[in-house]
JSON list of C-alpha atoms in Angstrom, two decimals:
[
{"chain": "A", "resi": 205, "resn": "UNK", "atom": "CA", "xyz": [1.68, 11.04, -7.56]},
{"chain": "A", "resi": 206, "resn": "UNK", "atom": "CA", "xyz": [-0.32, 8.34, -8.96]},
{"chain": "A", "resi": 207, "resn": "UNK", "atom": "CA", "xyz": [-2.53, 10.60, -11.08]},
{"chain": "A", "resi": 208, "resn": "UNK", "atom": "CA", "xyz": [0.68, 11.64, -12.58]},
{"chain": "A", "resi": 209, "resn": "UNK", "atom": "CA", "xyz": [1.67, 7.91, -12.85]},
{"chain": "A", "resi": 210, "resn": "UNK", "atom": "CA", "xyz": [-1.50, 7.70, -14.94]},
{"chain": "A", "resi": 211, "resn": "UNK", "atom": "CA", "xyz": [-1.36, 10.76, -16.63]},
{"chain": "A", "resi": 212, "resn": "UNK", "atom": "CA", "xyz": [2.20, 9.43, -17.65]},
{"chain": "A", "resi": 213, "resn": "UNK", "atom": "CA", "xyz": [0.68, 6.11, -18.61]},
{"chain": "A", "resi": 214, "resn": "UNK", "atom": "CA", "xyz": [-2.30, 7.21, -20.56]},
{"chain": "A", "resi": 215, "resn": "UNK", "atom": "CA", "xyz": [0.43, 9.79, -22.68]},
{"chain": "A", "resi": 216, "resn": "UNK", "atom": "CA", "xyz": [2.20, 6.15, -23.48]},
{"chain": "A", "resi": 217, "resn": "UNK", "atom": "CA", "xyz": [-0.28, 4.61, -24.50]},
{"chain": "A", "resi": 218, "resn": "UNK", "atom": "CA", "xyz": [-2.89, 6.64, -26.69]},
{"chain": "A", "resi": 219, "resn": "UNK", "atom": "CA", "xyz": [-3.69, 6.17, -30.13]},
{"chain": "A", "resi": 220, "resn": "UNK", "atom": "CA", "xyz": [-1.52, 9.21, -31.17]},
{"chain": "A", "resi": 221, "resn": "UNK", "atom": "CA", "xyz": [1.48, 8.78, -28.86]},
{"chain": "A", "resi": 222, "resn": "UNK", "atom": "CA", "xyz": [4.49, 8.45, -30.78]},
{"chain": "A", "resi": 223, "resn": "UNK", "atom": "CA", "xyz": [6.40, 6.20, -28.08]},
{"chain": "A", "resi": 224, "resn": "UNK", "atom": "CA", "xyz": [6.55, 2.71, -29.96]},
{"chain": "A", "resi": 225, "resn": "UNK", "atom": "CA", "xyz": [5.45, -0.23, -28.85]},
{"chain": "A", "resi": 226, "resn": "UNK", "atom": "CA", "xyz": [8.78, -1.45, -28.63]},
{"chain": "A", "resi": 227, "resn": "UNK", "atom": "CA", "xyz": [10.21, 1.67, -26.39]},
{"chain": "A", "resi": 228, "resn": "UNK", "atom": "CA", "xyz": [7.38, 1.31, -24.39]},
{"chain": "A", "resi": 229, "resn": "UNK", "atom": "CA", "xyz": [8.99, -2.18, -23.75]},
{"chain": "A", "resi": 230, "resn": "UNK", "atom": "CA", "xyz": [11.77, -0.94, -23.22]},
{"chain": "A", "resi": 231, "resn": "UNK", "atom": "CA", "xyz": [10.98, 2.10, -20.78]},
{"chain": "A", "resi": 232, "resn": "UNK", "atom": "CA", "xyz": [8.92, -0.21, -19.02]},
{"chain": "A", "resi": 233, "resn": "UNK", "atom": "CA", "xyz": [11.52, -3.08, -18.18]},
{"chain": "A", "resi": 234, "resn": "UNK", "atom": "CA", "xyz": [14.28, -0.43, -17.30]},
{"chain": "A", "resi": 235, "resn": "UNK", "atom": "CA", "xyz": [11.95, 1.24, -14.71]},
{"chain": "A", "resi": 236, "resn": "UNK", "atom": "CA", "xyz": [11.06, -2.15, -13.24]},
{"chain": "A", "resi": 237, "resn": "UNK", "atom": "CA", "xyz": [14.94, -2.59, -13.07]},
{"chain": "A", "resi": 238, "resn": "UNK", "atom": "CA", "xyz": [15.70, 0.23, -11.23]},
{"chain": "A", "resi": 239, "resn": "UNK", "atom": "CA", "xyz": [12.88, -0.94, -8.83]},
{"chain": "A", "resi": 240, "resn": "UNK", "atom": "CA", "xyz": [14.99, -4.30, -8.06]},
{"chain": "A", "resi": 241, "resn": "UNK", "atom": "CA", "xyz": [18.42, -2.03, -8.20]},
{"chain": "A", "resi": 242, "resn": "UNK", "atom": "CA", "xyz": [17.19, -0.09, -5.79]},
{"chain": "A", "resi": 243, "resn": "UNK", "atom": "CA", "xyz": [15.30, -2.81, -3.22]},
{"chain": "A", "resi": 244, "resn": "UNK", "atom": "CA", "xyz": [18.98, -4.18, -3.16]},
{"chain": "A", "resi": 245, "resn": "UNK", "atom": "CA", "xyz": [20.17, -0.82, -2.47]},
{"chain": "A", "resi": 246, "resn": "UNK", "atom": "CA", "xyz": [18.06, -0.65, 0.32]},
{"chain": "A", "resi": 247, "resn": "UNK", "atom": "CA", "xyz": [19.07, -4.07, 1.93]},
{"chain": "A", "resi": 248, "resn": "UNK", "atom": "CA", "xyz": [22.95, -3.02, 1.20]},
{"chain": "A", "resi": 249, "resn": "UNK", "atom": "CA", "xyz": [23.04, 0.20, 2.98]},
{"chain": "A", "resi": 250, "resn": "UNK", "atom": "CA", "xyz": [20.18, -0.73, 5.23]},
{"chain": "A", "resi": 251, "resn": "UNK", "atom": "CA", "xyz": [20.40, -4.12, 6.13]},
{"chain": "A", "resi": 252, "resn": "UNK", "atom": "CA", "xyz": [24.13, -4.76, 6.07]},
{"chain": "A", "resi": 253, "resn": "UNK", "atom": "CA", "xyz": [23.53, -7.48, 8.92]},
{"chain": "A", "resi": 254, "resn": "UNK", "atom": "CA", "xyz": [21.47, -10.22, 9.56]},
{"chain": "A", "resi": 255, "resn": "UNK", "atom": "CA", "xyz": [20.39, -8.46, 12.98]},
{"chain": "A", "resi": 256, "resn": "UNK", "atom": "CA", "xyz": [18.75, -5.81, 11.72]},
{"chain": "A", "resi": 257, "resn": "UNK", "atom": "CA", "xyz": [15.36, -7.72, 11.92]},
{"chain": "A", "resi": 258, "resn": "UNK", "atom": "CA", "xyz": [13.49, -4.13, 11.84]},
{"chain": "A", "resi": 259, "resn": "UNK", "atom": "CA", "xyz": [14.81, -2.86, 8.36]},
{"chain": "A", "resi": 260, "resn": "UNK", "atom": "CA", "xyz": [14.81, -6.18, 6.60]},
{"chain": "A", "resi": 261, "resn": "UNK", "atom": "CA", "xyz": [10.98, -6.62, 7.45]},
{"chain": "A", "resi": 262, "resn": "UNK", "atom": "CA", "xyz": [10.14, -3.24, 6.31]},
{"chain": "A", "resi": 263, "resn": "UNK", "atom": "CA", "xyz": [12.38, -3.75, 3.26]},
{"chain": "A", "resi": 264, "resn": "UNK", "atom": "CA", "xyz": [10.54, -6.83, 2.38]},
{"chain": "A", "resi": 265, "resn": "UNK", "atom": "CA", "xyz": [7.24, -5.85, 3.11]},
{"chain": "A", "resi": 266, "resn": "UNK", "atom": "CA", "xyz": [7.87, -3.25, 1.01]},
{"chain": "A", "resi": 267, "resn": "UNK", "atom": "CA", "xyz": [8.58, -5.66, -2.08]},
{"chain": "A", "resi": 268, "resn": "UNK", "atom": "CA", "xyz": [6.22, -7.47, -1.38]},
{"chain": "A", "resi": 269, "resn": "UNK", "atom": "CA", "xyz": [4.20, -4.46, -2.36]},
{"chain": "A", "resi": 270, "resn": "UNK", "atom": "CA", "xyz": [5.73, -3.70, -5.39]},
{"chain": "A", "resi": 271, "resn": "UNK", "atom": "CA", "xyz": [4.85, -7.65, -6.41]},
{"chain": "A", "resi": 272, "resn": "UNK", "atom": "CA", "xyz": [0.94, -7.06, -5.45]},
{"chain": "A", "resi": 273, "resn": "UNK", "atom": "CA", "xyz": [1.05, -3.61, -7.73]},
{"chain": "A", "resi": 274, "resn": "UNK", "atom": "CA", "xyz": [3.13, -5.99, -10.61]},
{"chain": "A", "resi": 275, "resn": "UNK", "atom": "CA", "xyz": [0.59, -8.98, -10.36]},
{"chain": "A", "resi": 276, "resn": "UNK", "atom": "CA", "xyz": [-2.71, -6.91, -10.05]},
{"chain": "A", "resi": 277, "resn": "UNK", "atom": "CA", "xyz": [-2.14, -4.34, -13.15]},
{"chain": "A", "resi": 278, "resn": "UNK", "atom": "CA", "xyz": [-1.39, -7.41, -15.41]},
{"chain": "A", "resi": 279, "resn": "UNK", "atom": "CA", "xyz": [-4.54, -8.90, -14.61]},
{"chain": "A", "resi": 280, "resn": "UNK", "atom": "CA", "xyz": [-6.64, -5.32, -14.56]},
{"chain": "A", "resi": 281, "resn": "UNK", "atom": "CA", "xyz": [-5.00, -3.67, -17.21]},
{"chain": "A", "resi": 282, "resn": "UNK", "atom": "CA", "xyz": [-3.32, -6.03, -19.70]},
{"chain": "A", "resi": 283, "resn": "UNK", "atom": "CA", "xyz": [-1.63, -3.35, -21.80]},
{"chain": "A", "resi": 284, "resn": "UNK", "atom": "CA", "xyz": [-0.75, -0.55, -19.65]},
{"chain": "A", "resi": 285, "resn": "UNK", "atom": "CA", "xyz": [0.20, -2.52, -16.63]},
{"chain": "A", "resi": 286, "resn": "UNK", "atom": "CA", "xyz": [3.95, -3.00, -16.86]},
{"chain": "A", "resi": 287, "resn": "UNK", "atom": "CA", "xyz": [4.90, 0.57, -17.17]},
{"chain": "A", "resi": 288, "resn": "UNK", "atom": "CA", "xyz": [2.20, 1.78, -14.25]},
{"chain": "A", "resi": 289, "resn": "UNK", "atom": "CA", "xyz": [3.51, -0.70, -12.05]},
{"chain": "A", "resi": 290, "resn": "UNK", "atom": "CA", "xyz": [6.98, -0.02, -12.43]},
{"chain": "A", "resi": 291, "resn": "UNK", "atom": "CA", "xyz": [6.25, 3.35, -12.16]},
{"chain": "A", "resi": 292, "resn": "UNK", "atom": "CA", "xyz": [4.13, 2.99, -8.80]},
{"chain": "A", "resi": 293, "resn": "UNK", "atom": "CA", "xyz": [7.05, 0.42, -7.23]},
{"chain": "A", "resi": 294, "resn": "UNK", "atom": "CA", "xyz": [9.80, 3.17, -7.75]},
{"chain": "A", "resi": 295, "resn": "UNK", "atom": "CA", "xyz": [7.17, 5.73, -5.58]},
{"chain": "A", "resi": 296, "resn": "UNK", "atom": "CA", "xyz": [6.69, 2.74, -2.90]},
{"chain": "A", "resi": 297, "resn": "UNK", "atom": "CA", "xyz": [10.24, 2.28, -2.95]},
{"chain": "A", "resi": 298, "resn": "UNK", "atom": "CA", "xyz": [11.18, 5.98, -2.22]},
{"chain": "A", "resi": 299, "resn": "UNK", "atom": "CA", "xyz": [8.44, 5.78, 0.93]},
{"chain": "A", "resi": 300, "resn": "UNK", "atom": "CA", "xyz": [10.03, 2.91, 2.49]},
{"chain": "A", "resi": 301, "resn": "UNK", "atom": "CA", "xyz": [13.79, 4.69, 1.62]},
{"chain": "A", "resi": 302, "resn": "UNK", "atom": "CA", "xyz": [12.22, 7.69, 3.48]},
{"chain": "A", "resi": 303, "resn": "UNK", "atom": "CA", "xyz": [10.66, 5.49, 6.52]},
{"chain": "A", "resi": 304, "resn": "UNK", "atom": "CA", "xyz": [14.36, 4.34, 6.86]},
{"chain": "A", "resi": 305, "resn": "UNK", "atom": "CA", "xyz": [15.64, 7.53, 6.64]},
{"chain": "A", "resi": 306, "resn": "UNK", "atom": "CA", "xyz": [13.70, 8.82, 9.38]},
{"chain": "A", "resi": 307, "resn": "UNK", "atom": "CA", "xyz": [14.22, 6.46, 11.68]},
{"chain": "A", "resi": 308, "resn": "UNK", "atom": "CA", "xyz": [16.29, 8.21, 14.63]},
{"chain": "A", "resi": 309, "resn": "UNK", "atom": "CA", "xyz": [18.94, 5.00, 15.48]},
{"chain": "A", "resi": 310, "resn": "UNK", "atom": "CA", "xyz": [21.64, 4.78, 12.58]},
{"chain": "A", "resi": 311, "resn": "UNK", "atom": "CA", "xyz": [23.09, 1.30, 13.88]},
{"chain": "A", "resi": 312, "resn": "UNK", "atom": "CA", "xyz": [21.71, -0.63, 10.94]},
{"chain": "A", "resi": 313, "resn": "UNK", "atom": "CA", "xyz": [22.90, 2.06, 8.44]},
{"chain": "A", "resi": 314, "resn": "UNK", "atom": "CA", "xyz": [26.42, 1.33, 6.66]},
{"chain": "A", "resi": 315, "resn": "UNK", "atom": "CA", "xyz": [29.20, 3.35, 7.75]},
{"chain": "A", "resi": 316, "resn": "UNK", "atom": "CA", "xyz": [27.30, 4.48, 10.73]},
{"chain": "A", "resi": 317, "resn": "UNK", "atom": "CA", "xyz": [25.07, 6.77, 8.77]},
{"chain": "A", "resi": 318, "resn": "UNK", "atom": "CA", "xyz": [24.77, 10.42, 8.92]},
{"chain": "A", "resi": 319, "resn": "UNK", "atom": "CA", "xyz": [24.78, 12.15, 11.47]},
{"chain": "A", "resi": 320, "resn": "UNK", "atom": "CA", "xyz": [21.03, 14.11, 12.29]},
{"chain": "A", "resi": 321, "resn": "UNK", "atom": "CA", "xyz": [22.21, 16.60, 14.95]},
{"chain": "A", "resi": 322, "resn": "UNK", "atom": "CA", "xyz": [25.21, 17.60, 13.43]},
{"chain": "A", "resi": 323, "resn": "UNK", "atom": "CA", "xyz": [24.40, 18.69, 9.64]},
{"chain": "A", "resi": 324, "resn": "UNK", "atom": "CA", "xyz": [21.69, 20.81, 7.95]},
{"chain": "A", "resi": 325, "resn": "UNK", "atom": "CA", "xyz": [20.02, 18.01, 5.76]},
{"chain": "A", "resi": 326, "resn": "UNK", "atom": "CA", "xyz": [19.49, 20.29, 2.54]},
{"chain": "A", "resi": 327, "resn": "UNK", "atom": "CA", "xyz": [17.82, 17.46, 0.77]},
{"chain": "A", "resi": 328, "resn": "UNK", "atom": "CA", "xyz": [14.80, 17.08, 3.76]},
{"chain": "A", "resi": 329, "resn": "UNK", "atom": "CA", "xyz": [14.27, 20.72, 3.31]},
{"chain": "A", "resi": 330, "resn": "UNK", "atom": "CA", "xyz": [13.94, 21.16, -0.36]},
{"chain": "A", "resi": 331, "resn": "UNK", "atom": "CA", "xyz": [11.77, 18.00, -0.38]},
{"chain": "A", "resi": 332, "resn": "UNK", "atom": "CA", "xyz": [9.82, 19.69, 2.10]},
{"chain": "A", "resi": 333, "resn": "UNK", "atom": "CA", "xyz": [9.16, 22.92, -0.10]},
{"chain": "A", "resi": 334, "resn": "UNK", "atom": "CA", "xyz": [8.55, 20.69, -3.19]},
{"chain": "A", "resi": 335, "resn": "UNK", "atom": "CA", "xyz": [5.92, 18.94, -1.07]},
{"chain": "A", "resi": 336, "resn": "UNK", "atom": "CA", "xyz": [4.67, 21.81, -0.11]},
{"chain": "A", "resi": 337, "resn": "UNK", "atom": "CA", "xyz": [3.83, 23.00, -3.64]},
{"chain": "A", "resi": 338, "resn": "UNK", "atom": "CA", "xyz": [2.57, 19.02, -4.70]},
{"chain": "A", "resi": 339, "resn": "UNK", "atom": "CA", "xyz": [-0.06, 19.55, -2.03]},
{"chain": "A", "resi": 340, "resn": "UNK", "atom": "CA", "xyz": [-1.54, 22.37, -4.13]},
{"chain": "A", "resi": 341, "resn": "UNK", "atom": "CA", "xyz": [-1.34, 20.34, -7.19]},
{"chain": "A", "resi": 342, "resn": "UNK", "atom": "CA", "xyz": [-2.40, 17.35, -5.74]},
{"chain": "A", "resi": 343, "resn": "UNK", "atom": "CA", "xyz": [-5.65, 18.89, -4.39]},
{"chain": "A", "resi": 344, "resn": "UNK", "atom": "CA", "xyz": [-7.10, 20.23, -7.71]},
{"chain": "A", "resi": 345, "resn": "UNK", "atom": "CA", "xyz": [-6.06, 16.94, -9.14]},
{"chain": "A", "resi": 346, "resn": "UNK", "atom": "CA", "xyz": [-7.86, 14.65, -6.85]},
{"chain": "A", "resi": 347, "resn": "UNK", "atom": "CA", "xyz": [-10.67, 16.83, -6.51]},
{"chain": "A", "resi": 348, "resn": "UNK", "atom": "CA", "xyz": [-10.81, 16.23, -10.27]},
{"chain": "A", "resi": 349, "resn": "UNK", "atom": "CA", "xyz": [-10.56, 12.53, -9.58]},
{"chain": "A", "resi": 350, "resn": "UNK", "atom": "CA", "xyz": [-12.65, 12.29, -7.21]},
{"chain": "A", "resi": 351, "resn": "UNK", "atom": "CA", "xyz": [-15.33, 10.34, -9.03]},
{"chain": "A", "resi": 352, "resn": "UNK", "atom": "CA", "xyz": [-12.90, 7.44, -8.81]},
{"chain": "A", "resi": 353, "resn": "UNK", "atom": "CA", "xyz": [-13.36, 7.19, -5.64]},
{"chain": "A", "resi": 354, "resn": "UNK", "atom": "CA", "xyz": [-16.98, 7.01, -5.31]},
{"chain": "A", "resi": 355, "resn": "UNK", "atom": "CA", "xyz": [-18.74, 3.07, -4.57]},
{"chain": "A", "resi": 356, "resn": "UNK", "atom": "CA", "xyz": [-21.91, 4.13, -6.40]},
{"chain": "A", "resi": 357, "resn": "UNK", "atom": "CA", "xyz": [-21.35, 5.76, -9.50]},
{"chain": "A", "resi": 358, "resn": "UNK", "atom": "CA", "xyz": [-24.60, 7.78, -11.13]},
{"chain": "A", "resi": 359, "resn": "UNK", "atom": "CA", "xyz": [-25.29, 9.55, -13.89]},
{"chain": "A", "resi": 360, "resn": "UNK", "atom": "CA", "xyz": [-26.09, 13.23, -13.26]},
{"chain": "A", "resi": 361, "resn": "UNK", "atom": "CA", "xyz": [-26.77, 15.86, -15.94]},
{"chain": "A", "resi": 362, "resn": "UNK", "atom": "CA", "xyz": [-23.67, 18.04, -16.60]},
{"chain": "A", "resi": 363, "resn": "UNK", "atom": "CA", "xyz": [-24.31, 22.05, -16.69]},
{"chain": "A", "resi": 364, "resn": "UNK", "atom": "CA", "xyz": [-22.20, 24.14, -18.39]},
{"chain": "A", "resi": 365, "resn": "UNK", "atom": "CA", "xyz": [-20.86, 26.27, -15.17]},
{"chain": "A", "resi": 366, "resn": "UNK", "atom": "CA", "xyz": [-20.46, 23.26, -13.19]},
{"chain": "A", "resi": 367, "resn": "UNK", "atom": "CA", "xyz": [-16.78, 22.77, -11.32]},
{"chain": "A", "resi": 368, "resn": "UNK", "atom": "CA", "xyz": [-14.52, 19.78, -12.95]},
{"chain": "A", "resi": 369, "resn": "UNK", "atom": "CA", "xyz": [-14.68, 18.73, -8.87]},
{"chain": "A", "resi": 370, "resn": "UNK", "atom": "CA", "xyz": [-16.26, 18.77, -6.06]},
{"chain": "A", "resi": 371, "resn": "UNK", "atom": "CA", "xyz": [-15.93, 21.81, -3.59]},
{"chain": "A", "resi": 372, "resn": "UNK", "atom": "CA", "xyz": [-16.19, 19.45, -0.18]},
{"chain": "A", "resi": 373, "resn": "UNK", "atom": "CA", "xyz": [-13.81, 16.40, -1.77]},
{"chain": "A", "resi": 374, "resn": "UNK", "atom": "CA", "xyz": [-11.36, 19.44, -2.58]},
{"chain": "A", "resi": 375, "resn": "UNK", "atom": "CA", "xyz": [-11.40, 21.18, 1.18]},
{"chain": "A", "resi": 376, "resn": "UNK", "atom": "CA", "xyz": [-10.96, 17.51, 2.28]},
{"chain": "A", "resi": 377, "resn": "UNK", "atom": "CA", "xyz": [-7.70, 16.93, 0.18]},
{"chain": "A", "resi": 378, "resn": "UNK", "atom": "CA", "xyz": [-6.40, 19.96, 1.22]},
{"chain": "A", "resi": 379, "resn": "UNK", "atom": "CA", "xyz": [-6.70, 20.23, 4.84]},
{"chain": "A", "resi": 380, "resn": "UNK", "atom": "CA", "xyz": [-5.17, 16.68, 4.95]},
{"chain": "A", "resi": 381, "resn": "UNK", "atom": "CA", "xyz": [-2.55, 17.71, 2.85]},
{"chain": "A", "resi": 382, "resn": "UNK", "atom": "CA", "xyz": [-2.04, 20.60, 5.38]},
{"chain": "A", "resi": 383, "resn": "UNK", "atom": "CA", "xyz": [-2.36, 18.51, 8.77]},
{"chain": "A", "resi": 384, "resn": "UNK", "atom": "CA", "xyz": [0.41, 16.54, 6.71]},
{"chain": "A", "resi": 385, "resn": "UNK", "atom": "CA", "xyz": [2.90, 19.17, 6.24]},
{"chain": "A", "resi": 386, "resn": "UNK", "atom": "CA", "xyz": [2.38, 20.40, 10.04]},
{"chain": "A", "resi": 387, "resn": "UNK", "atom": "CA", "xyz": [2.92, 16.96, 11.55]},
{"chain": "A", "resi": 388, "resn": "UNK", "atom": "CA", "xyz": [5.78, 16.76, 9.36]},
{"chain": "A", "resi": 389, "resn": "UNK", "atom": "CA", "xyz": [7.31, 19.58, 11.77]},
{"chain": "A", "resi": 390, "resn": "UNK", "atom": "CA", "xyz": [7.05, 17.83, 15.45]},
{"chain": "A", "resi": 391, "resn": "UNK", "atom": "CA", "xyz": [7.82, 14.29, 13.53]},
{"chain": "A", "resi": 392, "resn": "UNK", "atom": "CA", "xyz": [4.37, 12.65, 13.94]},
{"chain": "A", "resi": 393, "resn": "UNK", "atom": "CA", "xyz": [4.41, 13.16, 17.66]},
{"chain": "A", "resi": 394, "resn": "UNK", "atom": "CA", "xyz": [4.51, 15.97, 20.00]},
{"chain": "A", "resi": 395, "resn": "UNK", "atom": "CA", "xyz": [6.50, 14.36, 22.94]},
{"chain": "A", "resi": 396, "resn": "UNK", "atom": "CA", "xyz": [9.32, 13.76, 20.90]},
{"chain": "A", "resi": 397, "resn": "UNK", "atom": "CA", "xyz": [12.09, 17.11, 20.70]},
{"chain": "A", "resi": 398, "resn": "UNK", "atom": "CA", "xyz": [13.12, 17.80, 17.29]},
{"chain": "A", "resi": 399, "resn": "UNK", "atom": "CA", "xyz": [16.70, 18.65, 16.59]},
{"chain": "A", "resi": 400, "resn": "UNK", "atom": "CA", "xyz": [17.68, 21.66, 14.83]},
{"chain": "A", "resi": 401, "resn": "UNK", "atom": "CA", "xyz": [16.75, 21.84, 11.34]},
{"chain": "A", "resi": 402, "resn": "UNK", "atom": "CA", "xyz": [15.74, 18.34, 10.86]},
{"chain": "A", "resi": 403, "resn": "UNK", "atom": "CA", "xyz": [12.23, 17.45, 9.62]},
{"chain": "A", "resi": 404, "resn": "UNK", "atom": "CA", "xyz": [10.29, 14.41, 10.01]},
{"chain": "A", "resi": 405, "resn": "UNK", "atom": "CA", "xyz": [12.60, 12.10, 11.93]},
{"chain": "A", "resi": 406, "resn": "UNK", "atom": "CA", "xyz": [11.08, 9.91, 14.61]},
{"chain": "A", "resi": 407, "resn": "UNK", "atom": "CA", "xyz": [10.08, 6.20, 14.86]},
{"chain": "A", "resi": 408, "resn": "UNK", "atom": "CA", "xyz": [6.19, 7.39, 14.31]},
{"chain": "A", "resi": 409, "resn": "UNK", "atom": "CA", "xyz": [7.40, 9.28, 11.15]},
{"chain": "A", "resi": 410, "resn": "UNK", "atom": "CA", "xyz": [8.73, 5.77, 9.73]},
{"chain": "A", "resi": 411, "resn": "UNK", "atom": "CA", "xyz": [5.75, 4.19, 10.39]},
{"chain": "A", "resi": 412, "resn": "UNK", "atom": "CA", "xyz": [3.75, 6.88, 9.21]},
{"chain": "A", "resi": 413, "resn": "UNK", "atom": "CA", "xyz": [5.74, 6.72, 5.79]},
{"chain": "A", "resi": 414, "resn": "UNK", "atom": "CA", "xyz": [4.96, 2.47, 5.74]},
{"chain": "A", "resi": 415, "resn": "UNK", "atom": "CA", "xyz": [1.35, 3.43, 6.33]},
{"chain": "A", "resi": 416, "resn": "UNK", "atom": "CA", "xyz": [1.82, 5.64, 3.19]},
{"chain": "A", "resi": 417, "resn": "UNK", "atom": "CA", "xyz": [3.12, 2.79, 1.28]},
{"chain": "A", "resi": 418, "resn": "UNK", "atom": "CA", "xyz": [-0.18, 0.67, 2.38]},
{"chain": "A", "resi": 419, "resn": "UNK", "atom": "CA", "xyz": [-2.74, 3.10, 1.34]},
{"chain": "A", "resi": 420, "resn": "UNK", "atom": "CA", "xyz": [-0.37, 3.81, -2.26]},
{"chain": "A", "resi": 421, "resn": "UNK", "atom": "CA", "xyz": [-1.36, 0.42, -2.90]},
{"chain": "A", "resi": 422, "resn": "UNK", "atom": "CA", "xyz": [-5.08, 0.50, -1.93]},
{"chain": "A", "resi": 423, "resn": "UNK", "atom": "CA", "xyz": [-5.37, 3.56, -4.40]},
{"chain": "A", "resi": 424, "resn": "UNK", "atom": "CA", "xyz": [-3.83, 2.27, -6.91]},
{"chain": "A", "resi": 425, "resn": "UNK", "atom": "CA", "xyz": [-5.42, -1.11, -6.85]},
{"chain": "A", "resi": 426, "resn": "UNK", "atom": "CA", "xyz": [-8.85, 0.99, -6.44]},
{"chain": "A", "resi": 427, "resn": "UNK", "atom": "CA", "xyz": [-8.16, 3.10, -9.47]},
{"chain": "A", "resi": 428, "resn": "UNK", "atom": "CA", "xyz": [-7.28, 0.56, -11.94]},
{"chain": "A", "resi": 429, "resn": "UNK", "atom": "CA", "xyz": [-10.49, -1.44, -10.79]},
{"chain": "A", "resi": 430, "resn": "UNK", "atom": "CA", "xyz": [-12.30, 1.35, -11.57]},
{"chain": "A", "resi": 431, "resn": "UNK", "atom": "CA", "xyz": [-10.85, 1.44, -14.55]},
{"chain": "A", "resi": 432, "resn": "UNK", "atom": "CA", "xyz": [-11.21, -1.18, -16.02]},
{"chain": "A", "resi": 433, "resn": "UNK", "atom": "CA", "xyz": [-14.97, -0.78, -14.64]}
]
């Protein structure tokens, strides 16, 4: 996701992109709207009450976040920051919508919430498909990428049959990606009984999904520093 965040972001802004510098504006600001649209979404349907200490902290860590990610691509990237950062709070926003979707009490949840044990949630299994198939993707990207990641950078001579990645940063991406999907089956935690065609609902699978949101940042943050590098 946030290769294709700056995949999207590099398309923007290139010296032959024919996106304006005004639209760009413009796309930019909306996106960053729909972040703040939907952080009040979340405290509306999540946090209708002040009791629901749980959700509201999550909900707030969560822009706080989305702050950092604003803050530290303004002063990393002056001209592409807005729209990456927008872009990256909508993707930290869905995680934290998803850690409160899969949290197994509904109490806090407006109109009692849905009901896990008595409906086939269509949505969870689609995204589970499409995940399925952004794992594949997402391993030949990163592998790709994975000179980002690296603390000492060198210069080695290029060959012409040389791979665009490296073969053990690629196994690594996938088999993580794999033990990901699998987990996603017995919620995060094999003691706890999953109900009939519901995926990835547990307390461990919401914290799992805030953990998610913590390392987003850390990526991103680590990208744009090397970057600007």
């Amino acid at each position: 996701m946030i290769t294709f965040i700056n995949w999207v972001n590099k398309k923007c802004y290139c010296e032959n992109s024919r996106i304006s510098s005004l639209q760009r504006r413009v796309l930019a600001t909306f996106t960053h709207f729909l972040c703040v649209l939907a952080i009040a979404f979340l405290y509306g349907w999540y946090a209708p009450h002040m009791s629901c200490t749980l959700n509201i902290s999550i909900i707030s860590g969560t822009l706080g976040l989305y702050i950092t990610m604003v803050v530290v691509s303004h002063f990393l990237t002056v001209n592409a920051g807005s729209l990456s950062s927008s872009l990256m709070g909508l993707y930290v926003i869905f995680l934290c919508w998803c850690a409160l979707k899969s949290e197994p009490e509904e109490n806090c949840m407006r109109k009692g919430g849905s009901d896990h044990t008595s409906k086939i949630d269509v949505l969870t299994v689609i995204s589970f498909v499409v995940g399925l198939l952004t794992i594949v993707v997402a391993t030949f990207s990163t592998g790709i990428d994975s000179k980002c990641f690296a603390v000492l950078k060198r210069e080695d001579e290029k060959h012409e049959d040389d791979v665009p990645y490296g073969y053990g940063f690629f196994h690594l991406v996938f088999a993580t990606g794999s033990m990901y999907s699998a987990m996603l089956f017995v919620g995060w935690n094999t003691n706890h009984s999953m109900q009939k065609f519901t995926i990835d609902i547990g307390w461990t699978s919401a914290y799992v999904r805030i953990v998610n949101e913590i390392l987003a940042l850390f990526v991103y943050v680590w990208l744009l520093r090397n970057k600007h590098e």
